[in-house]
Amino acid sequence: MSKQEDRCRLVLITPQMSDGHALATLVGDALRGGDVASVIIPQYDLDDGAFQVLTEAVVPVVQEAGAAALVVDNSRVAGRVKADGLHVIGNRELVAEMVEKFSPKLIVGAGGASERHTALEVGEATPDYMFFGKLDGDIKPEAHSKNLALGEWWASMVSIPCIVMGGADPASALAVAETGVEFVALSKAVFADPAEAATIVARINAELDEKAPRFAD
């Protein structure tokens, strides 16, 4: 796999499924399409036991493909399944607590900031990345304009990398990349048609290779 670090990279958010093996197959298929930096795994409405079973199936598949497996808001499960990191949705105090407890052993990313002041406060806790948008926020084809604006502002001002949630259309990935952010997150755009997941990941990577702006050294 060629190195993609000089342009915006893809992050996947797993869809809501209760069957860990089926989800692992779906994610594995998508990852065969090419470069993916990380896969964020939300708990949705699963209890802790069911979530652990699900992540036990998914995390190894993600890691074997060379991506980082990030568990949302459940440090116990993240530890038990040997995930690479935690995606924390919360205020500065919660993010700071998780960073203090788990960094640098685990990646600790922060989500939930919906405006500049909150984002800067959370950023003071020095998470490994900031996430703008909701994990299930891909309800329209395009990325939300507010998230694009936040990502563009953050990327121009702050050295902590950021991820911006894209839309339900794979084409939204390029619009996110054009803001200058380091990562674009997609879910429905990749997973809505399981048979096409790998093809879509490959197509997105090809478009980012061709058209996404490059980062200065």
Short mmCIF file of C-alpha atoms in Angstrom, two decimals:
data_model
loop_
_atom_site.label_atom_id
_atom_site.label_comp_id
_atom_site.label_asym_id
_atom_site.label_seq_id
_atom_site.Cartn_x
_atom_site.Cartn_y
_atom_site.Cartn_z
CA MET A 1 0.00 0.00 0.00
CA SER A 2 1.42 3.39 -0.95
CA LYS A 3 1.80 6.02 1.72
CA GLN A 4 -1.15 8.42 1.87
CA GLU A 5 -0.05 10.62 4.75
CA ASP A 6 0.39 13.72 2.59
CA ARG A 7 -3.35 14.09 1.96
CA CYS A 8 -6.69 13.56 3.67
CA ARG A 9 -7.24 9.90 4.60
CA LEU A 10 -10.38 7.86 5.07
CA VAL A 11 -11.87 6.84 8.42
CA LEU A 12 -14.78 4.39 8.57
CA ILE A 13 -17.57 4.27 11.14
CA THR A 14 -19.18 0.86 11.51
CA PRO A 15 -22.94 0.65 10.95
CA GLN A 16 -25.38 -0.56 13.57
CA MET A 17 -25.33 -4.37 13.55
CA SER A 18 -25.61 -6.89 16.38
CA ASP A 19 -23.91 -9.82 14.61
CA GLY A 20 -20.19 -9.41 15.14
CA HIS A 21 -19.15 -11.92 12.50
CA ALA A 22 -21.38 -10.31 9.88
CA LEU A 23 -20.00 -6.89 10.76
CA ALA A 24 -16.42 -8.19 10.68
CA THR A 25 -17.03 -9.59 7.19
CA LEU A 26 -18.52 -6.29 6.01
CA VAL A 27 -15.67 -4.24 7.46
CA GLY A 28 -13.07 -6.67 6.11
CA ASP A 29 -14.57 -6.39 2.64
CA ALA A 30 -14.44 -2.59 2.79
CA LEU A 31 -10.83 -2.59 4.00
CA ARG A 32 -9.79 -4.65 0.99
CA GLY A 33 -10.63 -1.60 -1.12
CA GLY A 34 -7.51 0.29 -0.04
CA ASP A 35 -6.15 2.76 2.45
CA VAL A 36 -8.18 3.34 5.62
CA ALA A 37 -6.54 5.08 8.57
CA SER A 38 -8.91 3.88 11.27
CA VAL A 39 -12.28 2.31 11.98
CA ILE A 40 -14.50 3.78 14.71
CA ILE A 41 -16.81 1.25 16.38
CA PRO A 42 -19.82 2.75 18.21
CA GLN A 43 -21.72 0.74 20.82
CA TYR A 44 -25.14 1.94 19.65
CA ASP A 45 -27.78 0.21 21.81
CA LEU A 46 -25.81 -2.94 22.66
CA ASP A 47 -25.15 -3.82 26.28
CA ASP A 48 -21.52 -4.15 27.34
CA GLY A 49 -21.44 -7.93 26.97
CA ALA A 50 -22.87 -7.93 23.46
CA PHE A 51 -20.60 -5.02 22.50
CA GLN A 52 -17.54 -6.90 23.69
CA VAL A 53 -18.51 -9.95 21.63
CA LEU A 54 -19.02 -7.71 18.59
CA THR A 55 -15.71 -5.91 18.98
CA GLU A 56 -13.85 -9.18 19.57
CA ALA A 57 -14.86 -10.14 16.03
CA VAL A 58 -14.26 -6.76 14.38
CA VAL A 59 -11.08 -5.40 15.99
CA PRO A 60 -8.68 -8.11 14.71
CA VAL A 61 -10.00 -7.69 11.17
CA VAL A 62 -9.35 -3.95 11.33
CA GLN A 63 -5.86 -4.40 12.75
CA GLU A 64 -4.89 -7.08 10.25
CA ALA A 65 -5.70 -4.61 7.48
CA GLY A 66 -3.30 -2.07 8.98
CA ALA A 67 -5.94 0.31 10.32
CA ALA A 68 -6.48 1.45 13.91
CA ALA A 69 -9.54 0.08 15.71
CA LEU A 70 -11.17 2.75 17.89
CA VAL A 71 -13.91 1.88 20.39
CA VAL A 72 -16.44 4.59 21.28
CA ASP A 73 -16.84 5.60 24.94
CA ASN A 74 -16.13 2.20 26.52
CA SER A 75 -12.64 1.93 27.95
CA ARG A 76 -13.28 -1.45 29.57
CA VAL A 77 -14.27 -3.08 26.31
CA ALA A 78 -11.45 -1.30 24.47
CA GLY A 79 -8.95 -2.79 26.90
CA ARG A 80 -10.41 -6.27 26.86
CA VAL A 81 -10.41 -6.55 23.06
CA LYS A 82 -7.01 -4.86 22.70
CA ALA A 83 -8.34 -2.03 20.57
CA ASP A 84 -5.92 0.64 19.41
CA GLY A 85 -7.82 3.50 20.90
CA LEU A 86 -10.86 5.25 22.35
CA HIS A 87 -13.18 7.73 20.71
CA VAL A 88 -14.48 9.89 23.57
CA ILE A 89 -17.64 11.98 23.20
CA GLY A 90 -17.61 14.45 26.05
CA ASN A 91 -16.42 17.69 27.61
CA ARG A 92 -12.88 18.80 28.38
CA GLU A 93 -12.88 17.13 31.81
CA LEU A 94 -13.86 13.72 30.47
CA VAL A 95 -11.43 13.89 27.57
CA ALA A 96 -8.64 15.02 29.90
CA GLU A 97 -9.39 12.11 32.24
CA MET A 98 -9.23 9.60 29.39
CA VAL A 99 -6.03 11.12 28.01
CA GLU A 100 -4.41 10.95 31.44
CA LYS A 101 -5.51 7.34 31.98
CA PHE A 102 -4.85 5.83 28.57
CA SER A 103 -2.47 7.96 26.49
CA PRO A 104 -0.04 7.15 24.97
CA LYS A 105 -0.85 3.43 25.30
CA LEU A 106 -4.10 4.04 23.45
CA ILE A 107 -5.11 6.60 20.86
CA VAL A 108 -7.59 8.94 22.57
CA GLY A 109 -9.72 11.00 20.20
CA ALA A 110 -12.40 13.53 21.07
CA GLY A 111 -15.82 14.10 19.58
CA GLY A 112 -18.89 16.09 20.48
CA ALA A 113 -17.67 19.68 20.09
CA SER A 114 -20.16 21.51 17.90
CA GLU A 115 -18.75 25.04 18.05
CA ARG A 116 -15.36 26.74 18.21
CA HIS A 117 -15.21 27.63 21.91
CA THR A 118 -16.02 24.09 23.04
CA ALA A 119 -13.58 22.64 20.52
CA LEU A 120 -10.75 24.82 21.84
CA GLU A 121 -11.59 23.84 25.43
CA VAL A 122 -11.55 20.14 24.56
CA GLY A 123 -8.37 20.67 22.57
CA GLU A 124 -6.65 21.86 25.77
CA ALA A 125 -6.87 18.24 26.95
CA THR A 126 -4.57 17.33 24.03
CA PRO A 127 -6.51 14.42 22.48
CA ASP A 128 -4.89 12.67 19.53
CA TYR A 129 -7.57 14.04 17.21
CA MET A 130 -10.76 16.10 17.16
CA PHE A 131 -13.89 14.83 15.44
CA PHE A 132 -16.43 17.29 14.03
CA GLY A 133 -19.93 15.98 13.41
CA LYS A 134 -22.06 13.18 14.79
CA LEU A 135 -21.05 9.56 14.21
CA ASP A 136 -24.51 8.94 12.71
CA GLY A 137 -24.71 12.37 11.14
CA ASP A 138 -24.55 11.25 7.51
CA ILE A 139 -28.27 11.73 6.94
CA LYS A 140 -27.80 13.81 3.78
CA PRO A 141 -25.68 13.12 0.70
CA GLU A 142 -23.31 15.98 1.47
CA ALA A 143 -21.32 16.74 4.61
CA HIS A 144 -22.93 19.25 6.97
CA SER A 145 -21.72 22.76 6.13
CA LYS A 146 -21.14 23.57 9.82
CA ASN A 147 -18.79 20.61 10.20
CA LEU A 148 -16.91 21.59 7.05
CA ALA A 149 -16.47 25.11 8.40
CA LEU A 150 -15.32 23.86 11.80
CA GLY A 151 -12.84 21.48 10.21
CA GLU A 152 -11.42 24.13 7.91
CA TRP A 153 -11.02 26.56 10.83
CA TRP A 154 -9.45 23.94 13.10
CA ALA A 155 -7.03 22.65 10.47
CA SER A 156 -5.80 26.19 9.78
CA MET A 157 -5.35 27.06 13.46
CA VAL A 158 -4.51 23.97 15.52
CA SER A 159 -1.85 21.27 15.15
CA ILE A 160 -4.03 18.47 16.59
CA PRO A 161 -5.37 16.50 13.59
CA CYS A 162 -9.10 16.48 12.93
CA ILE A 163 -11.69 14.24 11.36
CA VAL A 164 -14.81 15.64 9.71
CA MET A 165 -17.94 13.55 9.21
CA GLY A 166 -18.85 13.21 5.55
CA GLY A 167 -22.25 12.59 4.02
CA ALA A 168 -24.08 9.58 2.64
CA ASP A 169 -22.62 10.13 -0.84
CA PRO A 170 -19.03 8.94 -1.41
CA ALA A 171 -18.42 12.18 -3.33
CA SER A 172 -18.65 14.07 -0.02
CA ALA A 173 -15.17 12.77 0.87
CA LEU A 174 -13.49 15.14 -1.57
CA ALA A 175 -15.49 18.12 -0.28
CA VAL A 176 -14.20 17.34 3.21
CA ALA A 177 -10.62 16.92 1.95
CA GLU A 178 -10.77 20.30 0.24
CA THR A 179 -11.13 21.99 3.65
CA GLY A 180 -7.57 20.93 4.49
CA VAL A 181 -8.45 18.46 7.27
CA GLU A 182 -6.44 15.31 7.82
CA PHE A 183 -9.28 12.75 7.84
CA VAL A 184 -12.79 12.26 6.45
CA ALA A 185 -15.19 9.87 8.18
CA LEU A 186 -17.77 7.90 6.20
CA SER A 187 -20.32 5.26 7.13
CA LYS A 188 -23.44 5.00 4.96
CA ALA A 189 -21.44 6.12 1.93
CA VAL A 190 -19.37 2.94 2.18
CA PHE A 191 -21.59 0.43 3.94
CA ALA A 192 -25.08 1.10 2.50
CA ASP A 193 -24.43 -1.44 -0.27
CA PRO A 194 -22.24 -4.18 1.26
CA ALA A 195 -21.39 -5.71 -2.11
CA GLU A 196 -19.89 -2.40 -3.25
CA ALA A 197 -17.97 -1.47 -0.09
CA ALA A 198 -14.50 -2.37 -1.39
CA THR A 199 -15.14 -0.73 -4.75
CA ILE A 200 -16.31 2.47 -3.07
CA VAL A 201 -13.26 2.61 -0.79
CA ALA A 202 -11.01 2.13 -3.81
CA ARG A 203 -12.84 4.84 -5.76
CA ILE A 204 -12.64 7.31 -2.86
CA ASN A 205 -8.92 6.69 -2.45
CA ALA A 206 -8.34 7.17 -6.17
CA GLU A 207 -10.22 10.46 -6.12
CA LEU A 208 -8.33 11.67 -3.05
CA ASP A 209 -5.04 10.64 -4.67
CA GLU A 210 -5.92 12.65 -7.75
CA LYS A 211 -7.68 15.71 -6.35
CA ALA A 212 -7.17 16.17 -2.60
CA PRO A 213 -4.85 18.99 -1.55
CA ARG A 214 -1.42 17.96 -0.26
CA PHE A 215 -0.14 18.89 3.17
CA ALA A 216 3.00 20.93 3.50
CA ASP A 217 5.89 19.23 5.27
#
